[in-house]
């Protein structure tokens, strides 16, 4: 695990399964239709409850970059924050800005609910094909600016499922100060 301190904000990076996270809220890389799919969305739905899918669907559609909250059901996490990441189309369709918005929307919602900890997967880097390195730099920048703001969030976990994503994230967070 790599731990980075941004002022009073603690950021932890590790390889693992986000459904096992003990953070107060975990983030789901959902889609705008809010129809449970594969990847992390499928894993979260399997681990949370069969009750999640109908609730998730009832909250859609959402805009790319927007975030909504549901209970965590059987997860250790009390809440699931669902956000729709951008599909990578080459980088000229506002993908970087929209990915930053996903993280910002989730963090704003966490603050709104006075949560102290939140765990994120690598949004958009799976079937949406956002380049992992560029995504990691965006996440780094969002968290650095979060630390300069007033927020209830004290700990952010970046939970990467596969070794390659975990390594790229670690490298980016180690390189930047
Ligand atoms: P997107 O459609 O936003 O690209 P995906 O679910 O396809 O979403 O992938 C996003 C990231 O989530 C990928 O890095 C994928 O490996 C990862 N992932 C898949 N399952 C899990 C899990 N259980 N915990 C954490 N990350 C996961």
Coordinates of C-alpha atoms and ligand atoms in Angstrom, one line a residue:
X1 CA 0.0 0.0 0.0
X2 CA 1.2 3.5 -0.9
X3 CA 0.1 6.2 1.5
X4 CA 0.2 9.9 0.5
X5 CA -0.6 12.8 2.7
X6 CA -2.0 15.9 1.1
X7 CA -2.3 18.3 4.0
X8 CA -4.9 16.7 6.3
X9 CA -6.2 14.4 3.6
X10 CA -4.8 10.8 3.6
X11 CA -4.7 9.0 0.3
X12 CA -4.1 5.3 0.2
X13 CA -3.4 3.3 -3.0
X14 CA -3.7 -0.4 -3.0
X15 CA -4.5 -3.4 -5.2
X16 CA -7.7 -5.1 -4.2
X17 CA -11.4 -5.7 -4.5
X18 CA -13.4 -2.5 -3.8
X19 CA -16.4 -4.6 -2.6
X20 CA -14.3 -5.5 0.5
X21 CA -13.5 -1.9 1.4
X22 CA -14.2 -0.6 4.8
X23 CA -14.6 3.0 3.7
X24 CA -17.9 4.6 4.5
X25 CA -18.7 4.9 0.8
X26 CA -17.5 3.1 -2.2
X27 CA -17.8 4.5 -5.7
X28 CA -19.3 2.5 -8.5
X29 CA -18.2 3.1 -12.1
X30 CA -21.7 3.0 -13.4
X31 CA -23.2 4.0 -16.8
X32 CA -25.5 6.9 -17.6
X33 CA -28.5 4.5 -17.9
X34 CA -27.7 3.2 -14.4
X35 CA -28.3 -0.3 -15.7
X36 CA -25.9 -2.6 -13.8
X37 CA -23.3 -4.0 -16.1
X38 CA -20.0 -5.9 -15.9
X39 CA -16.7 -4.9 -14.4
X40 CA -16.8 -3.2 -11.0
X41 CA -20.5 -2.4 -11.4
X42 CA -21.3 -6.2 -11.6
X43 CA -19.0 -7.0 -8.7
X44 CA -20.6 -4.3 -6.5
X45 CA -24.1 -5.5 -7.4
X46 CA -23.3 -9.1 -6.7
X47 CA -21.7 -8.2 -3.3
X48 CA -24.3 -5.6 -2.2
X49 CA -27.8 -7.1 -2.8
X50 CA -30.3 -8.0 -5.5
X51 CA -32.2 -5.0 -4.2
X52 CA -29.5 -2.7 -5.6
X53 CA -30.3 -3.2 -9.3
X54 CA -33.9 -1.9 -9.3
X55 CA -32.9 1.1 -7.1
X56 CA -29.9 1.9 -9.3
X57 CA -32.1 1.8 -12.4
X58 CA -34.7 4.0 -10.9
X59 CA -32.1 6.7 -10.4
X60 CA -31.1 6.9 -14.0
X61 CA -30.4 8.3 -16.4
X62 CA -27.6 10.5 -15.0
X63 CA -25.2 12.7 -16.9
X64 CA -21.6 11.7 -17.5
X65 CA -19.7 13.3 -14.6
X66 CA -22.7 13.2 -12.2
X67 CA -23.0 11.1 -9.0
X68 CA -25.8 9.7 -7.0
X69 CA -26.0 7.8 -3.7
X70 CA -27.6 4.6 -2.6
X71 CA -27.3 2.4 0.5
X72 CA -24.5 -0.1 0.5
X73 CA -26.9 -3.0 1.6
X74 CA -24.8 -6.0 2.5
X75 CA -21.4 -4.2 1.9
X76 CA -19.2 -3.1 4.7
X77 CA -19.6 0.4 3.1
X78 CA -22.7 2.2 4.3
X79 CA -23.2 3.9 0.9
X80 CA -22.5 3.4 -2.8
X81 CA -21.9 6.5 -4.8
X82 CA -22.6 5.8 -8.5
X83 CA -21.0 7.9 -11.2
X84 CA -21.0 7.7 -14.9
X85 CA -17.5 8.0 -16.4
X86 CA -16.7 9.2 -19.9
X87 CA -16.0 6.7 -22.7
X88 CA -12.5 7.4 -24.2
X89 CA -12.9 8.6 -27.8
X90 CA -9.3 9.8 -28.2
X91 CA -9.2 12.6 -25.7
X92 CA -10.7 15.5 -27.7
X93 CA -14.3 15.0 -26.5
X94 CA -13.8 16.5 -23.0
X95 CA -13.0 13.1 -21.6
X96 CA -10.3 14.5 -19.1
X97 CA -12.6 17.2 -17.8
X98 CA -15.5 14.7 -17.5
X99 CA -13.4 12.2 -15.6
X100 CA -12.3 15.0 -13.2
X101 CA -16.0 15.9 -12.8
X102 CA -16.8 12.3 -11.8
X103 CA -14.3 12.4 -8.9
X104 CA -15.4 15.9 -7.9
X105 CA -19.1 15.0 -7.9
X106 CA -18.5 11.9 -5.8
X107 CA -16.4 13.9 -3.3
X108 CA -19.0 16.7 -3.2
X109 CA -21.7 14.1 -2.4
X110 CA -19.5 12.5 0.3
X111 CA -19.0 15.9 1.9
X112 CA -22.8 16.6 1.6
X113 CA -23.4 13.5 3.6
X114 CA -20.6 14.4 6.0
X115 CA -18.6 11.2 5.2
X116 CA -15.0 10.9 6.3
X117 CA -13.8 8.1 4.0
X118 CA -14.5 7.0 0.4
X119 CA -13.0 4.4 -1.9
X120 CA -12.7 4.8 -5.7
X121 CA -12.0 2.2 -8.4
X122 CA -10.2 3.4 -11.5
X123 CA -13.2 4.9 -13.2
X124 CA -13.5 4.7 -17.0
X125 CA -10.2 2.7 -17.4
X126 CA -11.9 -0.7 -18.0
X127 CA -14.3 -1.2 -20.9
X128 CA -14.5 2.6 -21.3
X129 CA -10.7 2.5 -22.3
X130 CA -9.5 5.8 -20.6
X131 CA -5.7 5.6 -20.6
X132 CA -4.7 4.6 -17.1
X133 CA -1.7 7.0 -16.8
X134 CA -3.8 10.0 -17.9
X135 CA -6.6 8.9 -15.5
X136 CA -4.1 8.7 -12.6
X137 CA -2.8 12.2 -13.2
X138 CA -6.4 13.5 -13.2
X139 CA -7.2 11.8 -10.0
X140 CA -3.9 13.1 -8.4
X141 CA -4.8 16.7 -9.4
X142 CA -8.4 16.4 -8.1
X143 CA -7.2 15.1 -4.7
X144 CA -4.6 17.7 -4.4
X145 CA -7.1 20.5 -4.9
X146 CA -9.6 18.7 -2.6
X147 CA -7.0 19.0 0.2
X148 CA -7.0 22.7 -0.2
X149 CA -10.7 22.9 0.4
X150 CA -12.9 22.4 3.4
X151 CA -14.4 18.9 3.4
X152 CA -15.6 16.2 5.7
X153 CA -13.5 13.7 3.7
X154 CA -10.3 12.7 5.6
X155 CA -9.4 9.5 3.8
X156 CA -9.5 8.6 0.1
X157 CA -8.7 5.0 -1.0
X158 CA -7.8 4.3 -4.6
X159 CA -8.5 0.6 -5.0
X160 CA -7.1 -0.9 -8.2
X161 CA -8.2 -4.4 -9.1
X162 CA -5.4 -5.4 -11.4
X163 CA -1.6 -5.2 -10.9
X164 CA -0.9 -3.0 -14.0
X165 CA -3.4 -0.3 -13.0
X166 CA -2.1 -0.4 -9.4
X167 CA 1.5 0.0 -10.6
X168 CA 0.7 2.9 -12.9
X169 CA -1.2 4.7 -10.2
X170 CA 1.6 4.2 -7.7
X171 CA 4.2 5.5 -10.2
X172 CA 2.1 8.7 -10.9
X173 CA 1.5 9.3 -7.2
X174 CA 5.2 8.7 -6.4
X175 CA 6.5 11.0 -9.2
X176 CA 4.3 14.0 -8.3
X177 CA 4.8 15.9 -5.1
Ligands
LIG1 P1 -15.6 1.6 -16.9 O1 -16.8 1.2 -17.7 O2 -15.8 2.8 -16.1 O3 -14.3 1.5 -17.6 P2 -15.0 -1.0 -15.6 O4 -15.8 -1.7 -14.5 O5 -14.9 -1.7 -16.9 O6 -15.6 0.5 -15.7 O7 -13.5 -0.8 -15.1 C1 -13.1 0.2 -14.2 C2 -12.0 -0.4 -13.3 O8 -12.5 -1.2 -12.3 C3 -11.0 -1.3 -14.1 O9 -9.7 -1.0 -13.7 C4 -11.4 -2.7 -13.6 O10 -10.2 -3.6 -13.6 C5 -11.7 -2.3 -12.1 N1 -12.5 -3.3 -11.4 C6 -13.2 -4.4 -11.8 N2 -13.7 -5.1 -10.7 C7 -13.3 -4.4 -9.6 C8 -13.4 -4.6 -8.2 N3 -14.1 -5.6 -7.7 N4 -12.8 -3.7 -7.4 C9 -12.1 -2.7 -7.8 N5 -11.9 -2.5 -9.1 C10 -12.5 -3.3 -10.0

